[in-house]
PDB file of C-alpha atoms and ligand atoms in Angstrom:
ATOM      1  CA  MET A1412      -2.674 -18.563  -1.146  1.00 39.00           C
ATOM      2  CA  LYS A1413      -4.797 -18.177  -4.279  1.00 40.00           C
ATOM      3  CA  THR A1414      -4.245 -20.419  -7.252  1.00 37.00           C
ATOM      4  CA  SER A1415      -4.078 -18.919 -10.715  1.00 39.00           C
ATOM      5  CA  LYS A1416      -7.483 -20.520 -11.425  1.00 38.00           C
ATOM      6  CA  GLN A1417      -9.048 -18.693  -8.486  1.00 37.00           C
ATOM      7  CA  CYS A1418      -7.517 -15.452  -9.668  1.00 38.00           C
ATOM      8  CA  ARG A1419      -9.145 -15.584 -13.091  1.00 40.00           C
ATOM      9  CA  SER A1420     -12.224 -13.971 -11.665  1.00 41.00           C
ATOM     10  CA  CYS A1421     -12.486 -11.799  -8.632  1.00 49.00           C
ATOM     11  CA  ILE A1422     -13.552 -13.790  -5.598  1.00 48.00           C
ATOM     12  CA  ARG A1423     -14.632 -10.708  -3.645  1.00 54.00           C
ATOM     13  CA  SER A1424     -16.949  -8.991  -6.078  1.00 57.00           C
ATOM     14  CA  ALA A1425     -18.957 -10.639  -8.848  1.00 56.00           C
ATOM     15  CA  SER A1426     -18.731  -7.512 -10.958  1.00 60.00           C
ATOM     16  CA  CYS A1427     -14.982  -7.082 -10.720  1.00 60.00           C
ATOM     17  CA  GLN A1428     -13.084  -7.063 -13.990  1.00 55.00           C
ATOM     18  CA  CYS A1429      -9.781  -7.835 -12.327  1.00 56.00           C
ATOM     19  CA  THR A1430      -8.850 -11.053 -14.104  1.00 47.00           C
ATOM     20  CA  LYS A1431      -5.070 -11.137 -14.044  1.00 50.00           C
ATOM     21  CA  PHE A1432      -4.111 -10.878 -10.395  1.00 54.00           C
ATOM     22  CA  GLY A1433      -5.485 -11.980  -7.080  1.00 59.00           C
ATOM     23  CA  HIS A1434      -6.130  -9.398  -4.390  1.00 61.00           C
ATOM     24  CA  LEU A1435      -3.859  -8.702  -1.481  1.00 71.00           C
ATOM     25  CA  ASP A1436      -5.260  -8.578   2.013  1.00 81.00           C
ATOM     26  CA  GLU A1437      -6.606  -5.244   3.195  1.00 85.00           C
ATOM     27  CA  ASP A1438      -4.012  -5.080   5.965  1.00 87.00           C
ATOM     28  CA  VAL A1439      -1.165  -5.521   3.484  1.00 87.00           C
ATOM     29  CA  LEU A1440      -2.584  -2.900   1.159  1.00 89.00           C
ATOM     30  CA  PHE A1441      -3.067  -0.530   4.070  1.00 92.00           C
ATOM     31  CA  LEU A1442       0.601  -0.846   5.031  1.00 92.00           C
ATOM     32  CA  MET A1443       1.728  -0.524   1.410  1.00 92.00           C
ATOM     33  CA  PHE A1444      -0.175   2.704   0.887  1.00 93.00           C
ATOM     34  CA  GLN A1445       0.908   4.030   4.254  1.00 94.00           C
ATOM     35  CA  ASN A1446       4.475   3.564   3.014  1.00 92.00           C
ATOM     36  CA  LEU A1447       3.554   5.349  -0.203  1.00 93.00           C
ATOM     37  CA  ASN A1448       2.239   8.262   1.858  1.00 91.00           C
ATOM     38  CA  TRP A1449      -1.313   7.494   0.627  1.00 93.00           C
ATOM     39  CA  ASN A1450      -0.407   8.336  -2.969  1.00 93.00           C
ATOM     40  CA  PRO A1451      -3.737   9.635  -4.349  1.00 93.00           C
ATOM     41  CA  LYS A1452      -2.732   9.285  -7.998  1.00 92.00           C
ATOM     42  CA  LEU A1453      -2.004   5.598  -7.533  1.00 93.00           C
ATOM     43  CA  ILE A1454      -5.200   5.050  -5.539  1.00 94.00           C
ATOM     44  CA  ALA A1455      -7.242   6.758  -8.281  1.00 92.00           C
ATOM     45  CA  THR A1456      -5.542   4.731 -11.018  1.00 91.00           C
ATOM     46  CA  MET A1457      -5.962   1.394  -9.261  1.00 90.00           C
ATOM     47  CA  SER A1458      -9.587   2.204  -8.436  1.00 90.00           C
ATOM     48  CA  CYS A1459     -10.283   2.447 -12.161  1.00 89.00           C
ATOM     49  CA  VAL A1460      -9.036  -1.036 -12.928  1.00 86.00           C
ATOM     50  CA  CYS A1461     -10.393  -3.060 -10.013  1.00 86.00           C
ATOM     51  CA  LYS A1462     -13.851  -2.774  -8.491  1.00 86.00           C
ATOM     52  CA  TRP A1463     -12.871  -4.507  -5.285  1.00 86.00           C
ATOM     53  CA  PHE A1464      -9.983  -2.114  -4.810  1.00 89.00           C
ATOM     54  CA  ASN A1465     -12.312   0.771  -5.602  1.00 91.00           C
ATOM     55  CA  GLU A1466     -14.659  -0.301  -2.803  1.00 90.00           C
ATOM     56  CA  PHE A1467     -11.743  -0.759  -0.406  1.00 91.00           C
ATOM     57  CA  SER A1468     -10.277   2.642  -1.270  1.00 93.00           C
ATOM     58  CA  LYS A1469     -13.643   4.378  -0.764  1.00 91.00           C
ATOM     59  CA  ARG A1470     -14.028   2.752   2.637  1.00 91.00           C
ATOM     60  CA  VAL A1471     -10.441   3.022   3.905  1.00 93.00           C
ATOM     61  CA  LEU A1472      -7.738   4.635   1.762  1.00 94.00           C
ATOM     62  CA  TRP A1473      -9.366   7.946   0.811  1.00 95.00           C
ATOM     63  CA  LYS A1474     -10.066   8.638   4.451  1.00 94.00           C
ATOM     64  CA  GLU A1475      -6.354   8.260   5.138  1.00 95.00           C
ATOM     65  CA  VAL A1476      -5.526  10.541   2.174  1.00 94.00           C
ATOM     66  CA  CYS A1477      -7.721  13.225   3.742  1.00 94.00           C
ATOM     67  CA  ARG A1478      -6.259  12.729   7.219  1.00 93.00           C
ATOM     68  CA  ALA A1479      -2.713  12.947   5.885  1.00 94.00           C
ATOM     69  CA  ARG A1480      -3.263  15.895   3.532  1.00 92.00           C
ATOM     70  CA  ALA A1481      -5.514  18.060   5.657  1.00 93.00           C
ATOM     71  CA  PRO A1482      -5.886  16.659   9.178  1.00 93.00           C
ATOM     72  CA  ARG A1483      -7.589  19.737  10.591  1.00 92.00           C
ATOM     73  CA  VAL A1484     -10.159  19.900   7.789  1.00 92.00           C
ATOM     74  CA  ALA A1485     -10.863  16.158   7.987  1.00 92.00           C
ATOM     75  CA  ARG A1486     -11.317  16.303  11.756  1.00 91.00           C
ATOM     76  CA  ASP A1487     -13.561  19.344  11.655  1.00 91.00           C
ATOM     77  CA  LEU A1488     -15.809  18.120   8.844  1.00 91.00           C
ATOM     78  CA  GLN A1489     -16.377  14.877  10.667  1.00 87.00           C
ATOM     79  CA  SER A1490     -17.489  16.444  13.916  1.00 83.00           C
ATOM     80  CA  ARG A1491     -20.587  18.236  15.042  1.00 74.00           C
ATOM     81  CA  GLY A1492     -20.468  18.737  18.799  1.00 67.00           C
ATOM     82  CA  SER A1493     -20.018  15.310  20.302  1.00 65.00           C
ATOM     83  CA  GLN A1494     -21.354  13.544  17.191  1.00 68.00           C
ATOM     84  CA  THR A1495     -19.322  11.992  14.406  1.00 69.00           C
ATOM     85  CA  ILE A1496     -20.648  12.600  10.919  1.00 70.00           C
ATOM     86  CA  ASP A1497     -20.129  10.398   7.877  1.00 73.00           C
ATOM     87  CA  VAL A1498     -17.999  12.092   5.280  1.00 78.00           C
ATOM     88  CA  GLU A1499     -17.714  10.991   1.651  1.00 90.00           C
ATOM     89  CA  TRP A1500     -13.947  10.576   1.849  1.00 93.00           C
ATOM     90  CA  ARG A1501     -13.286   9.840  -1.814  1.00 93.00           C
ATOM     91  CA  ALA A1502     -14.918  13.088  -2.982  1.00 95.00           C
ATOM     92  CA  LEU A1503     -13.153  15.056  -0.265  1.00 95.00           C
ATOM     93  CA  GLY A1504      -9.843  13.376  -1.082  1.00 95.00           C
ATOM     94  CA  LYS A1505     -10.162  14.317  -4.755  1.00 94.00           C
ATOM     95  CA  LEU A1506     -11.045  17.862  -3.818  1.00 96.00           C
ATOM     96  CA  LEU A1507      -7.979  18.141  -1.602  1.00 95.00           C
ATOM     97  CA  VAL A1508      -5.562  16.948  -4.265  1.00 94.00           C
ATOM     98  CA  TYR A1509      -7.016  17.932  -7.637  1.00 95.00           C
ATOM     99  CA  CYS A1510      -7.545  21.333  -9.251  1.00 95.00           C
ATOM    100  CA  THR A1511     -10.109  20.844 -12.006  1.00 94.00           C
ATOM    101  CA  GLY A1512      -9.088  23.629 -14.379  1.00 92.00           C
ATOM    102  CA  SER A1513     -11.749  24.131 -17.039  1.00 91.00           C
ATOM    103  CA  SER A1514     -12.870  22.638 -20.301  1.00 89.00           C
ATOM    104  CA  LYS A1515     -14.019  24.999 -23.040  1.00 84.00           C
ATOM    105  CA  ASP A1516     -17.698  24.129 -22.732  1.00 85.00           C
ATOM    106  CA  GLY A1517     -17.643  23.368 -19.017  1.00 90.00           C
ATOM    107  CA  LEU A1518     -18.566  25.375 -15.934  1.00 92.00           C
ATOM    108  CA  PHE A1519     -16.472  28.397 -16.901  1.00 89.00           C
ATOM    109  CA  LYS A1520     -17.433  28.809 -20.514  1.00 83.00           C
ATOM    110  CA  GLY A1521     -14.724  29.855 -22.932  1.00 81.00           C
ATOM    111  CA  VAL A1522     -11.949  29.033 -20.489  1.00 85.00           C
ATOM    112  CA  GLU A1523      -9.806  26.073 -21.429  1.00 86.00           C
ATOM    113  CA  THR A1524      -7.007  24.999 -19.137  1.00 89.00           C
ATOM    114  CA  PRO A1525      -6.193  21.487 -17.955  1.00 90.00           C
ATOM    115  CA  GLY A1526      -6.791  20.126 -14.466  1.00 93.00           C
ATOM    116  CA  HIS A1527      -3.875  18.791 -12.437  1.00 94.00           C
ATOM    117  CA  PHE A1528      -2.884  17.151  -9.181  1.00 92.00           C
ATOM    118  CA  VAL A1529      -1.507  19.545  -6.588  1.00 90.00           C
ATOM    119  CA  HIS A1530       1.574  18.832  -4.517  1.00 85.00           C
ATOM    120  CA  LYS A1531       0.308  20.359  -1.300  1.00 84.00           C
ATOM    121  CA  SER A1532      -3.237  20.817  -0.046  1.00 82.00           C
ATOM    122  CA  ARG A1533      -3.464  24.273   1.444  1.00 87.00           C
ATOM    123  CA  PHE A1534      -6.897  25.182   2.732  1.00 90.00           C
ATOM    124  CA  ILE A1535      -7.914  28.001   4.973  1.00 88.00           C
ATOM    125  CA  LYS A1536     -10.976  28.159   7.147  1.00 87.00           C
ATOM    126  CA  ALA A1537     -12.901  31.027   5.594  1.00 77.00           C
ATOM    127  CA  SER A1538     -16.080  31.920   7.355  1.00 65.00           C
ATOM    128  CA  GLY A1539     -18.908  32.892   5.022  1.00 70.00           C
ATOM    129  CA  LYS A1540     -18.178  36.569   5.512  1.00 74.00           C
ATOM    130  CA  TYR A1541     -15.729  36.635   2.565  1.00 84.00           C
ATOM    131  CA  PHE A1542     -17.531  34.426   0.089  1.00 88.00           C
ATOM    132  CA  LEU A1543     -21.200  34.604   1.017  1.00 91.00           C
ATOM    133  CA  PRO A1544     -23.926  37.213   1.555  1.00 91.00           C
ATOM    134  CA  PRO A1545     -24.062  38.772   5.048  1.00 91.00           C
ATOM    135  CA  LYS A1546     -26.986  36.547   6.043  1.00 91.00           C
ATOM    136  CA  CYS A1547     -24.775  33.493   5.603  1.00 92.00           C
ATOM    137  CA  LYS A1548     -21.677  34.796   7.332  1.00 87.00           C
ATOM    138  CA  THR A1549     -21.788  32.204  10.080  1.00 90.00           C
ATOM    139  CA  ASP A1550     -21.514  29.333   7.600  1.00 93.00           C
ATOM    140  CA  VAL A1551     -18.138  27.640   7.750  1.00 92.00           C
ATOM    141  CA  LEU A1552     -16.221  26.649   4.658  1.00 92.00           C
ATOM    142  CA  TYR A1553     -12.683  25.683   3.817  1.00 94.00           C
ATOM    143  CA  VAL A1554     -11.220  27.252   0.672  1.00 93.00           C
ATOM    144  CA  SER A1555      -8.019  26.315  -1.125  1.00 93.00           C
ATOM    145  CA  ARG A1556      -5.278  28.739  -1.919  1.00 89.00           C
ATOM    146  CA  THR A1557      -5.979  30.171  -5.384  1.00 90.00           C
ATOM    147  CA  CYS A1558      -4.238  28.203  -8.115  1.00 92.00           C
ATOM    148  CA  ARG A1559      -2.970  30.543 -10.817  1.00 89.00           C
ATOM    149  CA  HIS A1560      -3.218  29.275 -14.404  1.00 87.00           C
ATOM    150  CA  LEU A1561      -1.116  31.496 -16.599  1.00 78.00           C
ATOM    151  CA  ASP A1562      -2.711  33.290 -19.532  1.00 66.00           C
ATOM    152  CA  ASP A1563      -0.360  32.465 -22.379  1.00 58.00           C
ATOM    153  CA  GLY A1564      -2.113  34.821 -24.764  1.00 51.00           C
ATOM    154  CA  THR A1565      -4.131  32.170 -26.561  1.00 48.00           C
ATOM    155  CA  GLU A1566      -7.714  32.954 -27.324  1.00 46.00           C
ATOM    156  CA  GLU A1567      -9.138  30.267 -25.112  1.00 44.00           C
ATOM    157  CA  MET A1568      -8.576  32.164 -21.897  1.00 44.00           C
ATOM    158  CA  GLY A1569      -9.964  35.460 -20.877  1.00 43.00           C
ATOM    159  CA  THR A1570     -12.018  36.128 -23.962  1.00 42.00           C
ATOM    160  CA  ILE A1571     -15.603  35.072 -23.475  1.00 42.00           C
ATOM    161  CA  GLY A1572     -17.277  36.597 -20.472  1.00 51.00           C
ATOM    162  CA  TRP A1573     -14.035  36.886 -18.525  1.00 56.00           C
ATOM    163  CA  ASP A1574     -11.636  39.797 -18.231  1.00 58.00           C
ATOM    164  CA  PRO A1575      -8.221  39.204 -19.827  1.00 59.00           C
ATOM    165  CA  GLY A1576      -5.648  37.999 -17.353  1.00 67.00           C
ATOM    166  CA  ASP A1577      -4.419  34.930 -15.544  1.00 83.00           C
ATOM    167  CA  MET A1578      -7.158  32.662 -14.290  1.00 88.00           C
ATOM    168  CA  GLY A1579      -7.286  31.620 -10.677  1.00 92.00           C
ATOM    169  CA  PHE A1580      -9.029  28.427  -9.639  1.00 94.00           C
ATOM    170  CA  PHE A1581     -10.134  27.638  -6.148  1.00 94.00           C
ATOM    171  CA  ARG A1582     -12.076  24.848  -4.554  1.00 95.00           C
ATOM    172  CA  GLY A1583     -13.578  24.333  -1.184  1.00 95.00           C
ATOM    173  CA  VAL A1584     -15.955  22.473   1.056  1.00 95.00           C
ATOM    174  CA  PHE A1585     -18.673  23.578   3.451  1.00 94.00           C
ATOM    175  CA  LYS A1586     -18.983  22.176   6.918  1.00 92.00           C
ATOM    176  CA  SER A1587     -22.487  20.766   7.562  1.00 91.00           C
ATOM    177  CA  PHE A1588     -23.782  21.994   4.203  1.00 93.00           C
ATOM    178  CA  SER A1589     -27.187  20.326   4.672  1.00 92.00           C
ATOM    179  CA  THR A1590     -27.974  22.711   7.534  1.00 93.00           C
ATOM    180  CA  SER A1591     -26.110  25.744   6.151  1.00 94.00           C
ATOM    181  CA  LYS A1592     -27.689  29.132   5.611  1.00 95.00           C
ATOM    182  CA  VAL A1593     -26.386  29.307   2.037  1.00 95.00           C
ATOM    183  CA  ARG A1594     -28.240  26.139   1.078  1.00 96.00           C
ATOM    184  CA  LYS A1595     -31.404  27.450   2.691  1.00 97.00           C
ATOM    185  CA  MET A1596     -31.073  30.726   0.792  1.00 96.00           C
ATOM    186  CA  LEU A1597     -30.479  28.984  -2.544  1.00 97.00           C
ATOM    187  CA  ILE A1598     -33.635  26.932  -2.028  1.00 97.00           C
ATOM    188  CA  GLU A1599     -35.677  29.962  -0.948  1.00 96.00           C
ATOM    189  CA  LYS A1600     -34.537  31.858  -4.036  1.00 94.00           C
ATOM    190  CA  GLY A1601     -35.478  28.929  -6.241  1.00 95.00           C
ATOM    191  CA  ALA A1602     -31.995  28.968  -7.746  1.00 95.00           C
ATOM    192  CA  PRO A1603     -31.805  26.509 -10.675  1.00 95.00           C
ATOM    193  CA  PHE A1604     -29.212  23.773 -10.981  1.00 96.00           C
ATOM    194  CA  HIS A1605     -26.685  23.927 -13.788  1.00 95.00           C
ATOM    195  CA  PRO A1606     -28.452  22.281 -16.751  1.00 94.00           C
ATOM    196  CA  THR A1607     -25.628  19.997 -17.825  1.00 94.00           C
ATOM    197  CA  GLU A1608     -22.575  20.086 -15.563  1.00 95.00           C
ATOM    198  CA  VAL A1609     -22.194  18.169 -12.294  1.00 96.00           C
ATOM    199  CA  CYS A1610     -19.730  18.344  -9.425  1.00 97.00           C
ATOM    200  CA  PRO A1611     -16.336  17.038 -10.598  1.00 95.00           C
ATOM    201  CA  TYR A1612     -15.744  15.528  -7.164  1.00 96.00           C
ATOM    202  CA  CYS A1613     -19.021  13.780  -6.338  1.00 95.00           C
ATOM    203  CA  GLU A1614     -21.179  14.171  -9.479  1.00 95.00           C
ATOM    204  CA  ALA A1615     -24.017  15.889  -7.618  1.00 96.00           C
ATOM    205  CA  LYS A1616     -25.958  18.781  -9.133  1.00 97.00           C
ATOM    206  CA  LEU A1617     -24.534  22.273  -8.908  1.00 97.00           C
ATOM    207  CA  TRP A1618     -25.891  25.682  -8.046  1.00 97.00           C
ATOM    208  CA  SER A1619     -24.250  28.783  -9.521  1.00 96.00           C
ATOM    209  CA  ILE A1620     -23.689  31.221  -6.682  1.00 95.00           C
ATOM    210  CA  GLY A1621     -22.969  33.954  -9.230  1.00 93.00           C
ATOM    211  CA  GLU A1622     -26.252  33.467 -11.065  1.00 93.00           C
ATOM    212  CA  ALA A1623     -28.066  33.470  -7.743  1.00 94.00           C
ATOM    213  CA  GLU A1624     -26.409  36.875  -7.152  1.00 93.00           C
ATOM    214  CA  MET A1625     -24.957  35.740  -3.863  1.00 94.00           C
ATOM    215  CA  ILE A1626     -21.257  36.544  -4.331  1.00 92.00           C
ATOM    216  CA  PRO A1627     -20.263  39.561  -2.228  1.00 91.00           C
ATOM    217  CA  GLU A1628     -17.578  42.077  -3.283  1.00 88.00           C
ATOM    218  CA  THR A1629     -15.355  40.780  -0.510  1.00 88.00           C
ATOM    219  CA  ALA A1630     -14.834  37.589  -2.533  1.00 90.00           C
ATOM    220  CA  SER A1631     -12.870  39.384  -5.280  1.00 87.00           C
ATOM    221  CA  ILE A1632     -10.871  41.313  -2.680  1.00 86.00           C
ATOM    222  CA  SER A1633     -10.091  38.150  -0.783  1.00 84.00           C
ATOM    223  CA  LEU A1634      -9.020  36.381  -4.003  1.00 85.00           C
ATOM    224  CA  ASP A1635      -7.106  39.382  -5.377  1.00 83.00           C
ATOM    225  CA  ALA A1636      -9.313  39.124  -8.456  1.00 86.00           C
ATOM    226  CA  HIS A1637     -11.043  41.537 -10.814  1.00 83.00           C
ATOM    227  CA  GLU A1638     -14.315  42.883  -9.537  1.00 80.00           C
ATOM    228  CA  HIS A1639     -17.145  40.911 -11.180  1.00 79.00           C
ATOM    229  CA  GLY A1640     -14.499  38.412 -12.290  1.00 85.00           C
ATOM    230  CA  VAL A1641     -15.450  35.727  -9.791  1.00 91.00           C
ATOM    231  CA  GLU A1642     -17.795  32.794 -10.246  1.00 92.00           C
ATOM    232  CA  TYR A1643     -18.276  29.732  -8.183  1.00 94.00           C
ATOM    233  CA  TYR A1644     -20.557  26.768  -7.881  1.00 97.00           C
ATOM    234  CA  VAL A1645     -21.659  24.700  -4.926  1.00 97.00           C
ATOM    235  CA  CYS A1646     -22.912  21.133  -5.234  1.00 97.00           C
ATOM    236  CA  LEU A1647     -25.623  19.430  -3.222  1.00 96.00           C
ATOM    237  CA  ASN A1648     -22.938  17.918  -0.999  1.00 95.00           C
ATOM    238  CA  GLY A1649     -21.290  21.247  -0.246  1.00 96.00           C
ATOM    239  CA  HIS A1650     -18.259  21.126  -2.544  1.00 97.00           C
ATOM    240  CA  MET A1651     -17.247  24.449  -4.047  1.00 96.00           C
ATOM    241  CA  ILE A1652     -15.610  24.933  -7.467  1.00 96.00           C
ATOM    242  CA  GLY A1653     -14.604  28.465  -8.396  1.00 95.00           C
ATOM    243  CA  ALA A1654     -12.689  30.552 -10.906  1.00 94.00           C
ATOM    244  CA  CYS A1655     -11.669  34.179 -11.100  1.00 92.00           C
ATOM    245  CA  THR A1656      -9.585  36.483 -13.252  1.00 89.00           C
ATOM    246  CA  LEU A1657      -6.561  37.649 -11.326  1.00 85.00           C
ATOM    247  CA  TRP A1658      -4.700  40.896 -11.544  1.00 74.00           C
ATOM    248  CA  TYR A1659      -1.454  40.556 -13.451  1.00 64.00           C
ATOM    249  CA  ILE A1660       1.506  40.432 -11.114  1.00 57.00           C
ATOM    250  CA  LEU A1661       4.659  42.463 -11.557  1.00 49.00           C
ATOM    251  CA  GLU A1662       7.795  40.709 -12.808  1.00 48.00           C
ATOM    252  CA  SER A1663       9.434  41.006  -9.392  1.00 46.00           C
ATOM    253  CA  GLU A1664       6.440  39.363  -7.768  1.00 45.00           C
ATOM    254  CA  SER A1665       6.072  36.653 -10.341  1.00 44.00           C
ATOM    255  CA  GLU A1666       7.476  33.777  -8.356  1.00 44.00           C
ATOM    256  CA  TYR A1667       4.231  32.042  -7.807  1.00 42.00           C
ATOM    257  CA  GLU A1668       4.030  28.665  -6.272  1.00 42.00           C
ATOM    258  CA  TYR A1669       1.260  26.302  -7.284  1.00 39.00           C
ATOM    259  CA  ASP A1670      -0.605  24.716  -4.405  1.00 37.00           C
TER     260      ASP A1670
HETATM  261 ZN1   ZN B1495      -4.779  24.675 -10.906  1.00 93.69          ZN
HETATM  262 ZN1   ZN B1496     -19.693  17.579  -4.932  1.00 93.69          ZN
END
């Protein structure tokens, strides 16, 4: 049992700012979060206030978030033949549960709509044939269901460089991105990184697939989006962040469920 004196500074990490409470054992925390169904919001919040917890969550809890939210994706990304590959679980966990939206001066210029947690993580295995040039069609990526952000008629959305209409946001992750054909093609083309923005999930540099002219027409069809109204970025770790302008839906079809 820790005394209050011991708890004034973190005994597990010299840099920890956690000065009020001692830390629970990892086993206890594991069981607590298992009971909380690996609540990602709580994990993210607690990671911000305690460095030791942040390290523990990166090593243990985010992996469980991924396994619980998207077991098939987690299993597939971790395997290559008989080998097991290290996955950055925290970045993947955030990607599974958080739709980034867009800030006015961010990746999708002129589009301003807040990010949000999603209740369910729905990802489909989309081979490169829908989202990538024919040469890359054997690449494997998982793409979320499109998250519709309603155009409320304000000027922020659908005015600069985007067709008017509801915006759809999607996110995804490549399997084995380091050996993917799309990465090879981006390097061969000498595609530049985005000058200022980084991946919202892992903070790595981003390539614009649109600027590299590598988005096929099938992407807009697959997303039910306007032609030429699709843009997406891929980071050095294979995370995908995309937006598109969607066709308006008829009143009778308007029951749309967020992820
Ligand atoms: Zn969204
Ligand atoms: Zn990333």
